[in-house]
PDB file of C-alpha atoms in Angstrom:
ATOM      1  CA  PRO A   1     -35.146  60.957 -12.588  1.00  0.00           C
ATOM      2  CA  GLU A   2     -31.352  60.881 -12.427  1.00  0.00           C
ATOM      3  CA  PRO A   3     -29.335  64.241 -13.001  1.00  0.00           C
ATOM      4  CA  PHE A   4     -28.249  64.901 -16.438  1.00  0.00           C
ATOM      5  CA  GLY A   5     -24.761  63.156 -16.711  1.00  0.00           C
ATOM      6  CA  SER A   6     -25.047  60.426 -14.177  1.00  0.00           C
ATOM      7  CA  SER A   7     -23.246  57.141 -15.605  1.00  0.00           C
ATOM      8  CA  VAL A   8     -22.957  53.440 -14.880  1.00  0.00           C
ATOM      9  CA  SER A   9     -19.551  52.098 -15.740  1.00  0.00           C
ATOM     10  CA  GLY A  10     -18.336  55.301 -17.042  1.00  0.00           C
ATOM     11  CA  TYR A  11     -20.675  55.873 -19.814  1.00  0.00           C
ATOM     12  CA  ALA A  12     -23.537  58.243 -19.890  1.00  0.00           C
ATOM     13  CA  ARG A  13     -27.022  57.108 -19.961  1.00  0.00           C
ATOM     14  CA  PRO A  14     -28.574  56.623 -23.361  1.00  0.00           C
ATOM     15  CA  GLY A  15     -30.537  59.657 -24.765  1.00  0.00           C
ATOM     16  CA  ARG A  16     -28.970  62.156 -22.320  1.00  0.00           C
ATOM     17  CA  TYR A  17     -25.480  62.773 -23.806  1.00  0.00           C
ATOM     18  CA  ARG A  18     -25.297  66.289 -25.645  1.00  0.00           C
ATOM     19  CA  PRO A  19     -22.516  66.419 -27.828  1.00  0.00           C
ATOM     20  CA  MET A  20     -20.158  69.581 -27.730  1.00  0.00           C
ATOM     21  CA  ASN A  21     -20.694  71.989 -30.611  1.00  0.00           C
ATOM     22  CA  ILE A  22     -17.785  72.738 -32.822  1.00  0.00           C
ATOM     23  CA  HIS A  23     -16.643  75.753 -31.002  1.00  0.00           C
ATOM     24  CA  HIS A  24     -16.048  73.666 -27.907  1.00  0.00           C
ATOM     25  CA  HIS A  25     -14.293  70.945 -29.783  1.00  0.00           C
ATOM     26  CA  ALA A  26     -11.900  73.832 -31.453  1.00  0.00           C
ATOM     27  CA  ARG A  27     -11.423  75.485 -27.890  1.00  0.00           C
ATOM     28  CA  LEU A  28     -10.595  72.201 -26.182  1.00  0.00           C
ATOM     29  CA  PHE A  29      -8.217  71.208 -29.270  1.00  0.00           C
ATOM     30  CA  SER A  30      -6.303  74.790 -28.791  1.00  0.00           C
ATOM     31  CA  TRP A  31      -5.558  74.281 -25.065  1.00  0.00           C
ATOM     32  CA  LEU A  32      -4.348  70.800 -25.955  1.00  0.00           C
ATOM     33  CA  LEU A  33      -2.224  71.655 -28.461  1.00  0.00           C
ATOM     34  CA  LEU A  34      -0.763  74.632 -26.489  1.00  0.00           C
ATOM     35  CA  SER A  35      -0.225  72.303 -23.435  1.00  0.00           C
ATOM     36  CA  LEU A  36       1.690  69.892 -25.746  1.00  0.00           C
ATOM     37  CA  LEU A  37       3.821  72.803 -27.312  1.00  0.00           C
ATOM     38  CA  LEU A  38       4.697  74.109 -23.971  1.00  0.00           C
ATOM     39  CA  HIS A  39       5.706  70.655 -22.645  1.00  0.00           C
ATOM     40  CA  ALA A  40       7.910  70.442 -25.726  1.00  0.00           C
ATOM     41  CA  LEU A  41       9.613  73.763 -25.558  1.00  0.00           C
ATOM     42  CA  PRO A  42      12.609  72.793 -23.794  1.00  0.00           C
ATOM     43  CA  THR A  43      13.405  70.011 -25.878  1.00  0.00           C
ATOM     44  CA  TRP A  44      13.181  72.492 -29.013  1.00  0.00           C
ATOM     45  CA  ALA A  45      15.267  74.748 -27.429  1.00  0.00           C
ATOM     46  CA  GLY A  46      17.968  72.304 -26.836  1.00  0.00           C
ATOM     47  CA  ALA A  47      17.735  72.535 -22.917  1.00  0.00           C
ATOM     48  CA  ARG A  48      18.825  68.723 -22.266  1.00  0.00           C
ATOM     49  CA  VAL A  49      20.918  69.369 -19.405  1.00  0.00           C
ATOM     50  CA  VAL A  50      22.572  66.211 -17.858  1.00  0.00           C
ATOM     51  CA  ASP A  51      22.891  66.276 -14.096  1.00  0.00           C
ATOM     52  CA  ALA A  52      26.056  64.666 -13.409  1.00  0.00           C
ATOM     53  CA  VAL A  53      25.099  64.135  -9.625  1.00  0.00           C
ATOM     54  CA  GLU A  54      22.185  61.911 -10.796  1.00  0.00           C
ATOM     55  CA  MET A  55      24.157  59.616 -12.912  1.00  0.00           C
ATOM     56  CA  ALA A  56      24.888  56.178 -11.401  1.00  0.00           C
ATOM     57  CA  GLN A  57      28.105  54.859 -11.414  1.00  0.00           C
ATOM     58  CA  GLU A  58      27.325  52.596 -14.072  1.00  0.00           C
ATOM     59  CA  PRO A  59      28.085  53.615 -18.077  1.00  0.00           C
ATOM     60  CA  LEU A  60      25.037  55.795 -19.213  1.00  0.00           C
ATOM     61  CA  SER A  61      24.415  56.330 -22.684  1.00  0.00           C
ATOM     62  CA  LEU A  62      24.057  59.982 -23.567  1.00  0.00           C
ATOM     63  CA  THR A  63      23.627  60.021 -27.339  1.00  0.00           C
ATOM     64  CA  ALA A  64      19.918  61.227 -26.893  1.00  0.00           C
ATOM     65  CA  GLN A  65      21.263  64.210 -25.058  1.00  0.00           C
ATOM     66  CA  VAL A  66      24.006  65.258 -27.363  1.00  0.00           C
ATOM     67  CA  GLY A  67      23.265  67.938 -29.824  1.00  0.00           C
ATOM     68  CA  VAL A  68      24.439  68.112 -33.304  1.00  0.00           C
ATOM     69  CA  LEU A  69      25.384  70.705 -35.839  1.00  0.00           C
ATOM     70  CA  GLN A  70      26.505  70.073 -39.305  1.00  0.00           C
ATOM     71  CA  ASP A  71      29.410  72.301 -40.568  1.00  0.00           C
ATOM     72  CA  PRO A  72      29.276  71.403 -44.217  1.00  0.00           C
ATOM     73  CA  LEU A  73      32.321  74.193 -44.939  1.00  0.00           C
ATOM     74  CA  ARG A  74      34.382  72.985 -42.005  1.00  0.00           C
ATOM     75  CA  ALA A  75      34.824  76.843 -41.163  1.00  0.00           C
ATOM     76  CA  LEU A  76      33.406  76.621 -37.580  1.00  0.00           C
ATOM     77  CA  THR A  77      35.672  77.445 -34.908  1.00  0.00           C
ATOM     78  CA  VAL A  78      34.977  76.497 -31.153  1.00  0.00           C
ATOM     79  CA  GLN A  79      34.650  79.992 -30.289  1.00  0.00           C
ATOM     80  CA  ALA A  80      31.503  80.622 -33.139  1.00  0.00           C
ATOM     81  CA  VAL A  81      29.951  77.116 -31.874  1.00  0.00           C
ATOM     82  CA  SER A  82      30.331  78.127 -28.013  1.00  0.00           C
ATOM     83  CA  THR A  83      28.013  81.119 -28.568  1.00  0.00           C
ATOM     84  CA  ALA A  84      24.322  81.077 -27.347  1.00  0.00           C
ATOM     85  CA  GLU A  85      22.937  81.799 -30.756  1.00  0.00           C
ATOM     86  CA  MET A  86      24.798  78.750 -32.254  1.00  0.00           C
ATOM     87  CA  ALA A  87      23.899  76.508 -29.325  1.00  0.00           C
ATOM     88  CA  ARG A  88      20.176  76.936 -30.630  1.00  0.00           C
ATOM     89  CA  GLN A  89      21.089  75.429 -33.808  1.00  0.00           C
ATOM     90  CA  PHE A  90      22.450  72.299 -32.455  1.00  0.00           C
ATOM     91  CA  GLN A  91      19.688  69.352 -33.278  1.00  0.00           C
ATOM     92  CA  HIS A  92      19.080  67.119 -30.894  1.00  0.00           C
ATOM     93  CA  GLY A  93      17.219  63.340 -31.248  1.00  0.00           C
ATOM     94  CA  LEU A  94      19.008  62.644 -34.339  1.00  0.00           C
ATOM     95  CA  ALA A  95      20.056  59.362 -33.068  1.00  0.00           C
ATOM     96  CA  SER A  96      17.871  56.398 -32.310  1.00  0.00           C
ATOM     97  CA  GLY A  97      20.480  54.022 -31.246  1.00  0.00           C
ATOM     98  CA  ALA A  98      23.618  54.212 -28.850  1.00  0.00           C
ATOM     99  CA  SER A  99      25.676  55.866 -31.918  1.00  0.00           C
ATOM    100  CA  PHE A 100      25.056  58.632 -34.811  1.00  0.00           C
ATOM    101  CA  ALA A 101      24.965  57.424 -38.094  1.00  0.00           C
ATOM    102  CA  LEU A 102      26.518  60.398 -40.244  1.00  0.00           C
ATOM    103  CA  GLY A 103      27.664  58.284 -43.161  1.00  0.00           C
ATOM    104  CA  PHE A 104      30.840  59.263 -45.334  1.00  0.00           C
ATOM    105  CA  THR A 105      31.005  63.037 -45.608  1.00  0.00           C
ATOM    106  CA  ARG A 106      33.155  65.720 -46.370  1.00  0.00           C
ATOM    107  CA  SER A 107      31.248  67.811 -43.603  1.00  0.00           C
ATOM    108  CA  ALA A 108      32.608  68.701 -40.322  1.00  0.00           C
ATOM    109  CA  TYR A 109      30.121  67.875 -37.293  1.00  0.00           C
ATOM    110  CA  TRP A 110      30.211  69.593 -33.845  1.00  0.00           C
ATOM    111  CA  PHE A 111      28.516  67.903 -30.803  1.00  0.00           C
ATOM    112  CA  ARG A 112      27.468  69.410 -27.839  1.00  0.00           C
ATOM    113  CA  LEU A 113      26.691  67.966 -24.558  1.00  0.00           C
ATOM    114  CA  ASP A 114      25.335  70.215 -21.638  1.00  0.00           C
ATOM    115  CA  ILE A 115      26.154  68.819 -18.322  1.00  0.00           C
ATOM    116  CA  GLY A 116      25.654  70.294 -14.814  1.00  0.00           C
ATOM    117  CA  ASN A 117      26.418  69.419 -11.562  1.00  0.00           C
ATOM    118  CA  SER A 118      23.325  70.011  -8.792  1.00  0.00           C
ATOM    119  CA  GLY A 119      25.169  68.841  -5.940  1.00  0.00           C
ATOM    120  CA  ASP A 120      27.062  70.705  -3.259  1.00  0.00           C
ATOM    121  CA  GLU A 121      30.410  69.149  -3.877  1.00  0.00           C
ATOM    122  CA  PRO A 122      32.552  69.399  -7.108  1.00  0.00           C
ATOM    123  CA  VAL A 123      32.275  65.917  -9.066  1.00  0.00           C
ATOM    124  CA  GLN A 124      34.527  64.284 -11.455  1.00  0.00           C
ATOM    125  CA  ARG A 125      33.345  62.346 -14.587  1.00  0.00           C
ATOM    126  CA  LEU A 126      34.835  60.345 -17.855  1.00  0.00           C
ATOM    127  CA  LEU A 127      33.105  61.047 -20.926  1.00  0.00           C
ATOM    128  CA  VAL A 128      33.762  58.225 -23.233  1.00  0.00           C
ATOM    129  CA  VAL A 129      33.291  58.073 -27.109  1.00  0.00           C
ATOM    130  CA  SER A 130      33.019  54.446 -27.578  1.00  0.00           C
ATOM    131  CA  ASN A 131      33.867  54.170 -31.194  1.00  0.00           C
ATOM    132  CA  PRO A 132      37.927  53.859 -31.671  1.00  0.00           C
ATOM    133  CA  ARG A 133      37.518  54.025 -35.413  1.00  0.00           C
ATOM    134  CA  ILE A 134      36.765  57.611 -35.519  1.00  0.00           C
ATOM    135  CA  SER A 135      39.506  59.202 -37.569  1.00  0.00           C
ATOM    136  CA  LEU A 136      39.683  62.592 -35.966  1.00  0.00           C
ATOM    137  CA  VAL A 137      38.176  63.822 -32.711  1.00  0.00           C
ATOM    138  CA  ASP A 138      38.811  67.190 -31.079  1.00  0.00           C
ATOM    139  CA  ALA A 139      37.325  67.626 -27.744  1.00  0.00           C
ATOM    140  CA  TYR A 140      36.821  70.858 -25.941  1.00  0.00           C
ATOM    141  CA  VAL A 141      36.461  70.684 -22.374  1.00  0.00           C
ATOM    142  CA  PRO A 142      35.874  73.476 -20.265  1.00  0.00           C
ATOM    143  CA  ASP A 143      38.679  74.252 -18.010  1.00  0.00           C
ATOM    144  CA  GLY A 144      36.712  76.191 -15.383  1.00  0.00           C
ATOM    145  CA  GLN A 145      38.687  79.425 -16.021  1.00  0.00           C
ATOM    146  CA  GLY A 146      36.723  80.224 -19.326  1.00  0.00           C
ATOM    147  CA  GLY A 147      38.854  78.327 -21.705  1.00  0.00           C
ATOM    148  CA  TYR A 148      39.026  75.070 -22.852  1.00  0.00           C
ATOM    149  CA  ALA A 149      41.160  72.105 -22.072  1.00  0.00           C
ATOM    150  CA  VAL A 150      41.839  70.725 -26.004  1.00  0.00           C
ATOM    151  CA  TRP A 151      42.112  67.051 -26.838  1.00  0.00           C
ATOM    152  CA  ARG A 152      43.005  66.515 -30.470  1.00  0.00           C
ATOM    153  CA  THR A 153      42.842  62.784 -31.041  1.00  0.00           C
ATOM    154  CA  GLY A 154      41.249  59.976 -33.005  1.00  0.00           C
ATOM    155  CA  ALA A 155      42.464  56.961 -35.020  1.00  0.00           C
ATOM    156  CA  ASP A 156      44.466  58.657 -37.447  1.00  0.00           C
ATOM    157  CA  ARG A 157      46.587  60.344 -34.723  1.00  0.00           C
ATOM    158  CA  PRO A 158      49.185  58.809 -32.244  1.00  0.00           C
ATOM    159  CA  GLN A 159      47.969  56.960 -29.256  1.00  0.00           C
ATOM    160  CA  THR A 160      49.781  59.408 -27.310  1.00  0.00           C
ATOM    161  CA  SER A 161      47.146  61.970 -28.083  1.00  0.00           C
ATOM    162  CA  LYS A 162      44.770  60.447 -25.738  1.00  0.00           C
ATOM    163  CA  ALA A 163      43.638  61.692 -22.420  1.00  0.00           C
ATOM    164  CA  TYR A 164      43.690  57.959 -21.340  1.00  0.00           C
ATOM    165  CA  ASP A 165      45.413  54.988 -22.864  1.00  0.00           C
ATOM    166  CA  ASN A 166      42.151  53.480 -23.706  1.00  0.00           C
ATOM    167  CA  ARG A 167      40.860  51.810 -26.957  1.00  0.00           C
ATOM    168  CA  ASN A 168      38.221  54.374 -26.815  1.00  0.00           C
ATOM    169  CA  PHE A 169      38.509  58.113 -26.299  1.00  0.00           C
ATOM    170  CA  VAL A 170      38.166  59.181 -22.923  1.00  0.00           C
ATOM    171  CA  PHE A 171      37.808  62.773 -21.667  1.00  0.00           C
ATOM    172  CA  PRO A 172      37.774  63.806 -18.140  1.00  0.00           C
ATOM    173  CA  LEU A 173      35.226  66.313 -16.906  1.00  0.00           C
ATOM    174  CA  GLN A 174      35.620  68.319 -13.688  1.00  0.00           C
ATOM    175  CA  LEU A 175      32.144  69.780 -12.560  1.00  0.00           C
ATOM    176  CA  ALA A 176      32.422  72.524  -9.848  1.00  0.00           C
ATOM    177  CA  ALA A 177      29.369  72.517  -7.315  1.00  0.00           C
ATOM    178  CA  HIS A 178      26.388  74.094  -8.594  1.00  0.00           C
ATOM    179  CA  SER A 179      27.580  74.431 -12.114  1.00  0.00           C
ATOM    180  CA  GLN A 180      26.589  73.757 -15.741  1.00  0.00           C
ATOM    181  CA  GLN A 181      29.223  73.495 -18.765  1.00  0.00           C
ATOM    182  CA  ALA A 182      28.965  72.597 -22.470  1.00  0.00           C
ATOM    183  CA  VAL A 183      31.383  70.074 -23.511  1.00  0.00           C
ATOM    184  CA  LEU A 184      32.093  70.541 -27.351  1.00  0.00           C
ATOM    185  CA  ALA A 185      33.414  68.004 -29.883  1.00  0.00           C
ATOM    186  CA  GLU A 186      34.294  68.213 -33.525  1.00  0.00           C
ATOM    187  CA  THR A 187      35.284  65.670 -36.279  1.00  0.00           C
ATOM    188  CA  PRO A 188      37.231  67.655 -38.755  1.00  0.00           C
TER     189      PRO A 188
END
């Protein structure tokens, strides 16, 4: 006789298969669920850091990596939003396409992009908000000295308020070697 569990074409021989009891199923399911939760934990924690070194020179949609925080009272400041506690409140994965569809609202929205440079040399990148019809955009780009370079721009502000003379809103990013920073933007 063949040993228990031998198979042909991946199927056990008829009459030789012993089903797992309910305890084995429960234990297997628990391990599977735990494994899925552990793999998803960085996503839930908002740990979506874009590595600028790995970016190609071609434009890259960052919508899926951007966290969104609604401010219904329009009371939050950049100092409050930039804390680690508030960083955990940003929601990721809200946009199914290349843009956010937030509708008409009186709320302010904050956007957060965590970007890093894993390389040995500083890099420069351009962050482009490719919707020229946004009325107001306030961008807070880390200045490398603990503060922010602030760009207050938008379709309802003069063209001279833009960092670059471009149809879209373009913000310069300077990333030191082996660094990570959070770029914040608000639609007040």
